[in-house]
mmCIF file of C-alpha atoms in Angstrom:
data_model
loop_
_atom_site.group_PDB
_atom_site.id
_atom_site.type_symbol
_atom_site.label_atom_id
_atom_site.label_comp_id
_atom_site.label_asym_id
_atom_site.label_seq_id
_atom_site.Cartn_x
_atom_site.Cartn_y
_atom_site.Cartn_z
ATOM 1 C CA MET M 1 12.342 -3.927 -0.497
ATOM 2 C CA PHE M 2 9.299 -1.885 -1.533
ATOM 3 C CA ASP M 3 9.904 0.599 1.289
ATOM 4 C CA GLN M 4 13.447 1.152 0.037
ATOM 5 C CA ILE M 5 12.195 1.713 -3.514
ATOM 6 C CA TYR M 6 9.474 4.057 -2.254
ATOM 7 C CA ASN M 7 11.847 6.116 -0.129
ATOM 8 C CA ARG M 8 14.356 6.416 -2.940
ATOM 9 C CA PHE M 9 11.613 7.432 -5.368
ATOM 10 C CA ILE M 10 10.356 10.150 -3.018
ATOM 11 C CA TRP M 11 13.912 11.432 -2.587
ATOM 12 C CA LEU M 12 14.524 11.532 -6.346
ATOM 13 C CA TYR M 13 11.139 13.101 -7.012
ATOM 14 C CA VAL M 14 11.672 15.912 -4.493
ATOM 15 C CA SER M 15 15.267 16.467 -5.596
ATOM 16 C CA ALA M 16 14.228 16.766 -9.227
ATOM 17 C CA ASN M 17 11.571 19.334 -8.335
ATOM 18 C CA ILE M 18 14.097 21.358 -6.376
ATOM 19 C CA PHE M 19 16.689 21.274 -9.133
ATOM 20 C CA PHE M 20 14.488 22.037 -12.116
ATOM 21 C CA GLY M 21 12.488 24.602 -10.179
ATOM 22 C CA SER M 22 15.682 26.464 -9.412
ATOM 23 C CA LEU M 23 16.696 26.446 -13.079
ATOM 24 C CA VAL M 24 13.393 27.807 -14.274
ATOM 25 C CA ASN M 25 13.016 30.474 -11.603
ATOM 26 C CA GLY M 26 16.654 31.365 -11.167
ATOM 27 C CA THR M 27 16.326 30.905 -7.400
ATOM 28 C CA PRO M 28 18.583 29.097 -4.915
ATOM 29 C CA ILE M 29 18.070 25.357 -4.504
ATOM 30 C CA VAL M 30 15.755 25.398 -1.491
ATOM 31 C CA LEU M 31 12.902 23.007 -0.776
ATOM 32 C CA ARG M 32 9.585 24.792 -0.301
ATOM 33 C CA LYS M 33 6.874 22.292 0.487
ATOM 34 C CA PRO M 34 3.210 23.271 0.308
ATOM 35 C CA ALA M 35 1.378 23.294 3.622
ATOM 36 C CA GLN M 36 -0.375 19.993 3.015
ATOM 37 C CA ASN M 37 2.975 18.244 2.595
ATOM 38 C CA ARG M 38 4.660 19.669 5.683
ATOM 39 C CA PRO M 39 7.761 17.924 6.997
ATOM 40 C CA ALA M 40 7.546 15.673 10.034
ATOM 41 C CA TRP M 41 9.976 13.947 12.377
ATOM 42 C CA GLY M 42 12.513 12.322 10.091
ATOM 43 C CA PHE M 43 11.970 8.667 9.260
ATOM 44 C CA TYR M 44 14.855 7.765 11.569
ATOM 45 C CA ALA M 45 13.369 9.546 14.602
ATOM 46 C CA HIS M 46 9.848 8.183 14.062
ATOM 47 C CA GLN M 47 11.168 4.649 13.816
ATOM 48 C CA GLN M 48 13.293 5.041 16.939
ATOM 49 C CA ILE M 49 10.418 6.499 18.953
ATOM 50 C CA ASN M 50 8.085 3.591 18.177
ATOM 51 C CA ARG M 51 10.857 1.062 18.773
ATOM 52 C CA LEU M 52 11.864 2.520 22.132
ATOM 53 C CA ALA M 53 8.233 2.829 23.279
ATOM 54 C CA VAL M 54 7.976 -0.970 23.227
ATOM 55 C CA PHE M 55 10.433 -1.188 26.131
ATOM 56 C CA THR M 56 8.187 0.957 28.359
ATOM 57 C CA LEU M 57 5.394 -1.640 28.295
ATOM 58 C CA PRO M 58 4.512 -4.046 31.148
ATOM 59 C CA VAL M 59 5.381 -7.747 30.979
ATOM 60 C CA GLU M 60 1.830 -8.654 29.947
ATOM 61 C CA MET M 61 2.231 -6.685 26.707
ATOM 62 C CA MET M 62 5.902 -7.264 26.050
ATOM 63 C CA PRO M 63 5.804 -10.671 24.264
ATOM 64 C CA PHE M 64 3.437 -9.370 21.605
ATOM 65 C CA PHE M 65 5.016 -5.966 21.064
ATOM 66 C CA LYS M 66 8.563 -7.326 21.237
ATOM 67 C CA LYS M 67 7.762 -9.898 18.555
ATOM 68 C CA TYR M 68 6.459 -7.187 16.225
ATOM 69 C CA ILE M 69 8.926 -4.459 17.187
ATOM 70 C CA THR M 70 10.393 -4.368 13.683
ATOM 71 C CA TYR M 71 6.929 -3.959 12.166
ATOM 72 C CA LEU M 72 6.063 -1.154 14.589
ATOM 73 C CA SER M 73 9.290 0.725 13.877
ATOM 74 C CA ASP M 74 9.303 0.174 10.105
ATOM 75 C CA ASN M 75 5.665 1.228 9.771
ATOM 76 C CA ALA M 76 5.993 4.250 12.042
ATOM 77 C CA VAL M 77 6.492 6.287 8.866
ATOM 78 C CA ASN M 78 3.338 5.119 7.071
ATOM 79 C CA PRO M 79 1.345 8.308 7.803
ATOM 80 C CA ASP M 80 4.107 10.391 6.208
ATOM 81 C CA LYS M 81 4.061 8.186 3.120
ATOM 82 C CA ARG M 82 0.265 8.370 2.903
ATOM 83 C CA ARG M 83 0.050 12.123 3.103
ATOM 84 C CA TYR M 84 1.576 12.533 -0.335
ATOM 85 C CA ALA M 85 -1.230 10.479 -1.818
ATOM 86 C CA VAL M 86 -4.223 10.141 0.524
ATOM 87 C CA VAL M 87 -6.707 12.988 0.783
ATOM 88 C CA GLY M 88 -7.285 14.087 4.379
ATOM 89 C CA GLU M 89 -4.053 12.658 5.787
ATOM 90 C CA ALA M 90 -1.946 15.812 5.862
ATOM 91 C CA PRO M 91 -3.841 17.806 8.554
ATOM 92 C CA ARG M 92 -3.475 14.924 11.003
ATOM 93 C CA HIS M 93 0.181 15.792 11.629
ATOM 94 C CA PHE M 94 0.052 19.360 12.981
ATOM 95 C CA ILE M 95 -1.994 22.197 14.440
ATOM 96 C CA ASP M 96 -1.393 25.922 13.900
ATOM 97 C CA LEU M 97 -2.098 27.268 17.370
ATOM 98 C CA ASP M 98 -1.217 30.792 16.236
ATOM 99 C CA ALA M 99 -4.033 30.675 13.692
ATOM 100 C CA TYR M 100 -6.484 31.056 16.581
ATOM 101 C CA SER M 101 -6.749 34.284 18.550
ATOM 102 C CA ASP M 102 -7.538 32.350 21.715
ATOM 103 C CA THR M 103 -6.708 28.686 22.328
ATOM 104 C CA THR M 104 -8.416 28.258 25.698
ATOM 105 C CA SER M 105 -10.857 25.372 25.809
ATOM 106 C CA ALA M 106 -13.741 27.837 25.871
ATOM 107 C CA THR M 107 -12.739 29.161 22.446
ATOM 108 C CA LEU M 108 -10.913 26.237 20.838
ATOM 109 C CA PRO M 109 -12.856 23.198 22.077
ATOM 110 C CA ARG M 110 -10.815 20.152 22.986
ATOM 111 C CA TYR M 111 -13.320 17.720 21.463
ATOM 112 C CA TYR M 112 -13.528 17.531 17.692
ATOM 113 C CA LYS M 113 -17.325 17.588 17.434
ATOM 114 C CA GLU M 114 -17.525 20.811 19.419
ATOM 115 C CA ALA M 115 -14.619 22.324 17.490
ATOM 116 C CA THR M 116 -16.277 21.613 14.126
ATOM 117 C CA GLU M 117 -19.506 23.176 15.351
ATOM 118 C CA ARG M 118 -17.600 26.334 16.237
ATOM 119 C CA TYR M 119 -15.149 26.605 13.319
ATOM 120 C CA GLY M 120 -16.216 24.101 10.669
ATOM 121 C CA ALA M 121 -14.321 21.026 9.482
ATOM 122 C CA ASP M 122 -12.616 22.891 6.615
ATOM 123 C CA THR M 123 -11.096 25.484 8.933
ATOM 124 C CA LEU M 124 -9.826 22.820 11.308
ATOM 125 C CA ALA M 125 -8.294 20.866 8.441
ATOM 126 C CA LEU M 126 -6.605 23.998 7.128
ATOM 127 C CA HIS M 127 -4.875 24.609 10.467
ATOM 128 C CA GLY M 128 -4.311 20.982 11.460
ATOM 129 C CA ILE M 129 -6.027 18.456 13.714
ATOM 130 C CA VAL M 130 -3.252 16.459 15.394
ATOM 131 C CA PRO M 131 -4.628 16.516 18.988
ATOM 132 C CA TRP M 132 -8.029 15.370 17.780
ATOM 133 C CA GLN M 133 -6.419 12.741 15.547
ATOM 134 C CA ILE M 134 -4.593 11.311 18.559
ATOM 135 C CA GLN M 135 -7.920 10.964 20.373
ATOM 136 C CA LEU M 136 -9.508 9.242 17.370
ATOM 137 C CA THR M 137 -6.601 6.872 16.820
ATOM 138 C CA LYS M 138 -6.564 6.027 20.539
ATOM 139 C CA TYR M 139 -10.199 4.930 20.221
ATOM 140 C CA GLN M 140 -9.396 2.888 17.105
ATOM 141 C CA LEU M 141 -6.550 1.059 18.840
ATOM 142 C CA THR M 142 -8.744 0.280 21.852
ATOM 143 C CA GLU M 143 -11.325 -1.245 19.500
ATOM 144 C CA ALA M 144 -8.626 -3.259 17.709
ATOM 145 C CA PHE M 145 -7.504 -4.711 21.049
ATOM 146 C CA LYS M 146 -11.123 -5.608 21.888
ATOM 147 C CA GLU M 147 -11.460 -7.403 18.557
ATOM 148 C CA ARG M 148 -8.144 -9.245 19.057
ATOM 149 C CA ASN M 149 -7.373 -8.217 15.488
ATOM 150 C CA VAL M 150 -3.597 -8.559 15.272
ATOM 151 C CA ARG M 151 -3.121 -6.832 11.947
ATOM 152 C CA ARG M 152 -5.287 -3.877 12.940
ATOM 153 C CA ILE M 153 -3.612 -3.583 16.354
ATOM 154 C CA LEU M 154 -0.204 -3.294 14.728
ATOM 155 C CA ARG M 155 -1.251 -0.888 11.980
ATOM 156 C CA VAL M 156 -3.118 1.455 14.324
ATOM 157 C CA ALA M 157 -0.461 1.268 17.056
ATOM 158 C CA ALA M 158 2.198 2.277 14.528
ATOM 159 C CA ASP M 159 0.029 5.180 13.328
ATOM 160 C CA LEU M 160 -0.757 6.327 16.873
ATOM 161 C CA GLY M 161 2.950 6.441 17.651
ATOM 162 C CA HIS M 162 3.485 8.639 14.615
ATOM 163 C CA TYR M 163 0.796 11.187 15.473
ATOM 164 C CA ILE M 164 1.910 11.401 19.100
ATOM 165 C CA ALA M 165 5.501 12.016 18.042
ATOM 166 C CA ASP M 166 4.359 14.749 15.648
ATOM 167 C CA ALA M 167 2.412 16.470 18.426
ATOM 168 C CA ASN M 168 5.668 16.810 20.372
ATOM 169 C CA VAL M 169 7.447 18.758 17.612
ATOM 170 C CA PRO M 170 7.451 22.539 18.280
ATOM 171 C CA LEU M 171 7.322 23.395 14.570
ATOM 172 C CA HIS M 172 4.149 21.320 14.231
ATOM 173 C CA THR M 173 2.301 23.911 16.308
ATOM 174 C CA THR M 174 2.711 27.036 14.168
ATOM 175 C CA ARG M 175 1.959 28.490 10.754
ATOM 176 C CA ASN M 176 5.673 29.264 10.536
ATOM 177 C CA TYR M 177 6.268 25.506 10.379
ATOM 178 C CA ASN M 178 9.383 25.681 8.203
ATOM 179 C CA GLY M 179 10.663 29.137 9.079
ATOM 180 C CA GLN M 180 9.183 30.467 5.849
ATOM 181 C CA LEU M 181 7.759 33.530 7.619
ATOM 182 C CA THR M 182 11.056 34.482 9.285
ATOM 183 C CA ASN M 183 13.539 33.748 6.490
ATOM 184 C CA GLN M 184 14.617 30.486 8.163
ATOM 185 C CA GLN M 185 13.512 28.123 5.424
ATOM 186 C CA GLY M 186 14.551 24.560 6.127
ATOM 187 C CA ILE M 187 14.607 24.751 9.908
ATOM 188 C CA HIS M 188 11.900 22.093 10.192
ATOM 189 C CA GLY M 189 13.950 19.291 8.714
ATOM 190 C CA PHE M 190 17.015 20.644 10.498
ATOM 191 C CA TRP M 191 15.449 20.386 13.955
ATOM 192 C CA GLU M 192 13.589 17.095 13.627
ATOM 193 C CA SER M 193 15.720 15.132 11.151
ATOM 194 C CA ARG M 194 19.281 16.429 11.009
ATOM 195 C CA LEU M 195 19.763 16.868 14.770
ATOM 196 C CA PRO M 196 18.368 13.454 15.823
ATOM 197 C CA GLU M 197 20.392 11.711 13.126
ATOM 198 C CA LEU M 198 23.587 13.377 14.335
ATOM 199 C CA PHE M 199 23.143 13.354 18.107
ATOM 200 C CA SER M 200 20.424 10.965 19.317
ATOM 201 C CA VAL M 201 22.929 8.145 19.790
ATOM 202 C CA ASP M 202 23.955 9.968 22.976
ATOM 203 C CA TYR M 203 20.418 10.601 24.249
ATOM 204 C CA ASP M 204 19.087 8.963 27.414
ATOM 205 C CA PHE M 205 15.888 7.148 26.515
ATOM 206 C CA LEU M 206 15.249 5.451 29.870
ATOM 207 C CA THR M 207 11.833 6.990 30.459
ATOM 208 C CA GLY M 208 10.358 4.544 32.948
ATOM 209 C CA GLN M 209 7.422 2.167 32.619
ATOM 210 C CA ALA M 210 4.269 3.094 30.741
ATOM 211 C CA GLU M 211 1.486 4.570 32.864
ATOM 212 C CA TYR M 212 -2.273 4.701 32.434
ATOM 213 C CA VAL M 213 -3.553 7.947 30.864
ATOM 214 C CA TYR M 214 -6.759 8.937 32.639
ATOM 215 C CA SER M 215 -7.566 11.716 30.166
ATOM 216 C CA PRO M 216 -6.119 11.049 26.698
ATOM 217 C CA GLN M 217 -7.814 14.199 25.427
ATOM 218 C CA LYS M 218 -6.005 16.382 27.977
ATOM 219 C CA ALA M 219 -2.728 14.523 27.425
ATOM 220 C CA ALA M 220 -2.828 15.199 23.680
ATOM 221 C CA TRP M 221 -3.429 18.906 24.177
ATOM 222 C CA ARG M 222 -0.824 19.110 26.925
ATOM 223 C CA ALA M 223 1.785 17.674 24.554
ATOM 224 C CA VAL M 224 0.903 20.223 21.872
ATOM 225 C CA PHE M 225 1.122 23.198 24.229
ATOM 226 C CA ARG M 226 4.390 22.003 25.764
ATOM 227 C CA ALA M 227 5.868 21.653 22.301
ATOM 228 C CA ASN M 228 4.620 25.118 21.385
ATOM 229 C CA ALA M 229 6.271 26.579 24.480
ATOM 230 C CA ALA M 230 9.652 25.519 23.039
ATOM 231 C CA LEU M 231 9.017 27.188 19.673
ATOM 232 C CA ASP M 232 10.596 30.528 20.549
ATOM 233 C CA SER M 233 13.940 28.888 21.330
ATOM 234 C CA VAL M 234 13.837 26.818 18.141
ATOM 235 C CA LEU M 235 13.591 29.909 15.957
ATOM 236 C CA ARG M 236 15.561 32.430 18.025
ATOM 237 C CA PHE M 237 18.707 30.348 18.537
ATOM 238 C CA GLU M 238 18.890 29.382 14.868
ATOM 239 C CA GLN M 239 18.654 33.032 13.832
ATOM 240 C CA GLN M 240 21.235 34.146 16.380
ATOM 241 C CA LEU M 241 23.698 31.479 15.264
ATOM 242 C CA THR M 242 23.131 32.289 11.593
ATOM 243 C CA ASP M 243 23.854 35.963 12.256
ATOM 244 C CA GLU M 244 26.992 34.947 14.110
ATOM 245 C CA VAL M 245 28.586 32.518 11.629
ATOM 246 C CA GLY M 246 27.084 33.667 8.319
ATOM 247 C CA GLU M 247 25.504 31.686 5.509
ATOM 248 C CA THR M 248 28.776 30.297 4.125
ATOM 249 C CA GLN M 249 29.532 28.333 7.305
ATOM 250 C CA LYS M 250 25.931 27.329 7.873
ATOM 251 C CA TYR M 251 25.742 24.717 5.106
ATOM 252 C CA GLY M 252 27.784 21.875 3.720
ATOM 253 C CA PHE M 253 27.312 19.014 1.261
ATOM 254 C CA GLU M 254 26.834 15.290 1.858
ATOM 255 C CA GLU M 255 26.065 12.343 -0.387
ATOM 256 C CA ARG M 256 22.765 10.619 0.279
ATOM 257 C CA ASN M 257 21.378 7.796 -1.838
ATOM 258 C CA GLY M 258 23.952 8.630 -4.470
ATOM 259 C CA ILE M 259 22.911 12.290 -4.601
ATOM 260 C CA THR M 260 25.058 15.201 -3.393
ATOM 261 C CA THR M 261 22.816 17.167 -1.075
ATOM 262 C CA LYS M 262 23.045 20.554 0.602
ATOM 263 C CA VAL M 263 22.745 20.141 4.380
ATOM 264 C CA TYR M 264 23.338 22.117 7.559
ATOM 265 C CA SER M 265 27.033 21.745 8.350
ATOM 266 C CA ALA M 266 28.147 19.476 11.176
ATOM 267 C CA ASP M 267 29.668 22.395 13.091
ATOM 268 C CA PHE M 268 26.569 24.591 12.760
ATOM 269 C CA SER M 269 24.384 21.634 13.782
ATOM 270 C CA ARG M 270 26.524 20.935 16.837
ATOM 271 C CA ARG M 271 26.474 24.548 17.999
ATOM 272 C CA TYR M 272 22.724 24.862 17.468
ATOM 273 C CA HIS M 273 22.170 21.599 19.320
ATOM 274 C CA GLU M 274 24.213 22.931 22.247
ATOM 275 C CA HIS M 275 22.209 26.175 22.277
ATOM 276 C CA LEU M 276 18.989 24.161 22.605
ATOM 277 C CA LYS M 277 20.340 22.513 25.783
ATOM 278 C CA GLY M 278 18.752 19.083 25.337
ATOM 279 C CA GLN M 279 15.491 20.263 23.800
ATOM 280 C CA VAL M 280 15.401 17.690 20.992
ATOM 281 C CA GLU M 281 16.245 14.926 23.457
ATOM 282 C CA ARG M 282 13.473 16.060 25.808
ATOM 283 C CA GLN M 283 10.896 16.059 23.024
ATOM 284 C CA MET M 284 11.968 12.632 21.783
ATOM 285 C CA ARG M 285 11.850 11.276 25.342
ATOM 286 C CA ALA M 286 8.401 12.797 25.814
ATOM 287 C CA SER M 287 7.286 11.121 22.591
ATOM 288 C CA VAL M 288 8.625 7.701 23.613
ATOM 289 C CA LYS M 289 6.946 7.854 27.022
ATOM 290 C CA MET M 290 3.670 9.164 25.633
ATOM 291 C CA VAL M 291 3.488 6.485 22.935
ATOM 292 C CA GLY M 292 4.044 3.755 25.524
ATOM 293 C CA ASP M 293 1.461 5.332 27.841
ATOM 294 C CA PHE M 294 -1.169 5.435 25.098
ATOM 295 C CA TRP M 295 -0.522 1.875 23.894
ATOM 296 C CA TYR M 296 -0.841 0.673 27.480
ATOM 297 C CA THR M 297 -3.997 2.715 28.083
ATOM 298 C CA CYS M 298 -5.671 1.321 24.969
ATOM 299 C CA TRP M 299 -4.899 -2.228 26.113
ATOM 300 C CA VAL M 300 -6.295 -1.581 29.609
ATOM 301 C CA ASP M 301 -9.426 0.086 28.236
ATOM 302 C CA ALA M 302 -9.975 -2.937 25.988
ATOM 303 C CA GLY M 303 -10.111 -5.233 28.998
ATOM 304 C CA GLN M 304 -6.456 -6.303 28.993
ATOM 305 C CA PRO M 305 -6.746 -9.107 26.415
ATOM 306 C CA ASP M 306 -4.152 -11.887 26.628
ATOM 307 C CA LEU M 307 -1.499 -10.738 24.176
ATOM 308 C CA ARG M 308 0.584 -13.881 24.658
ATOM 309 C CA VAL M 309 -1.978 -15.747 22.573
ATOM 310 C CA LEU M 310 -1.935 -13.066 19.881
ATOM 311 C CA ALA M 311 1.877 -13.150 19.809
ATOM 312 C CA ASN M 312 1.638 -16.568 18.144
ATOM 313 C CA TYR M 313 -0.302 -15.158 15.198
ATOM 314 C CA GLN M 314 1.309 -15.437 11.780
ATOM 315 C CA PHE M 315 0.378 -13.161 8.866
ATOM 316 C CA THR M 316 -1.157 -15.071 5.977
ATOM 317 C CA ASP M 317 0.190 -14.737 2.455
ATOM 318 C CA ASP M 318 -2.986 -12.878 1.475
ATOM 319 C CA GLU M 319 -2.510 -10.369 4.298
ATOM 320 C CA LYS M 320 1.113 -9.781 3.334
ATOM 321 C CA LYS M 321 0.089 -9.288 -0.286
ATOM 322 C CA GLU M 322 -2.750 -6.935 0.660
ATOM 323 C CA GLU M 323 -0.411 -4.797 2.763
ATOM 324 C CA GLY M 324 2.126 -4.579 -0.031
ATOM 325 C CA GLU M 325 -0.540 -3.613 -2.549
ATOM 326 C CA GLU M 326 -1.825 -0.881 -0.251
ATOM 327 C CA LYS M 327 1.621 0.698 -0.002
ATOM 328 C CA LYS M 328 2.010 0.506 -3.766
ATOM 329 C CA SER M 329 -1.299 2.324 -4.141
ATOM 330 C CA TRP M 330 0.115 5.284 -2.175
ATOM 331 C CA LEU M 331 2.894 5.541 -4.736
ATOM 332 C CA LYS M 332 0.460 5.346 -7.657
ATOM 333 C CA ARG M 333 -1.599 8.188 -6.228
ATOM 334 C CA LEU M 334 1.427 10.332 -5.381
ATOM 335 C CA PHE M 335 1.119 12.598 -8.413
ATOM 336 C CA SER M 336 -2.646 13.001 -8.180
ATOM 337 C CA ALA M 337 -2.897 14.003 -4.516
ATOM 338 C CA ARG M 338 -5.525 16.717 -4.133
ATOM 339 C CA GLU M 339 -4.750 20.089 -2.616
ATOM 340 C CA GLU M 340 -6.091 20.136 0.948
ATOM 341 C CA ASN M 341 -5.905 23.814 1.795
#
């Protein structure tokens, strides 16, 4: 219930800012988020990625993860909720590779300690730290497995799935994250929210069984660079199609949560999706497989604890209350979130 209230509040809050900002400035109704509140995979896609990753796991892990599959999918969006209110959360979702003149490991170190020594923590935060965050969260999940701490395992596993999915989004790898530098404002939400919501029902998510990741650090960076390699197509095809059909056929209106909202039209979305030739599906599949691989790797590195025993754990009333209060605190701090760049 609280999640529904929170999501509706965020939607109303953003919509109000768009509407009144347009009245004051006399500009079109277009959402322009500051860098620290960048968009991410839509809630729907994040939840599906975590949910589907459960089915890649071996039988030894399945009873536990299957029991808590709803928790893992529902809480896949927690990092996005936190970043409106928690200082330091926002940079964990992206990395601007084009902010660095050279991204070879000799210049942009793959380990966070070495990177901070070269560039400083503030510079890294400004341009995003998602590959390093994946490494950190992988370590945290391994420790949670070692401790047999059910609540921490679930919370960190859900977060790890979120950061991995973000690393597989092409627009999470550039300063032009929402097309704001190429007059393509709104393309971020279009690619990672609108397209999955419209077309993912037809995607093939049979990715095979989770495999051990021998170098999580390399895997995180590999995901980022592969996503970045798709960036040119993301921007170029949208611009070509816009030039072809014009602005009037590009958008339409739909009702969401009782609010009439301007969206990319179904026809424009379909044609763009066809131009991309399965790109969104490939990135979602890569996310699902990578999440399963990392969950499995953390469990192995923790000594393969017996998860069948942990599957019998029941959250106490105090734990349920504490979790609810924590989510409420994100809402309370929403309006006082500090600028991070």
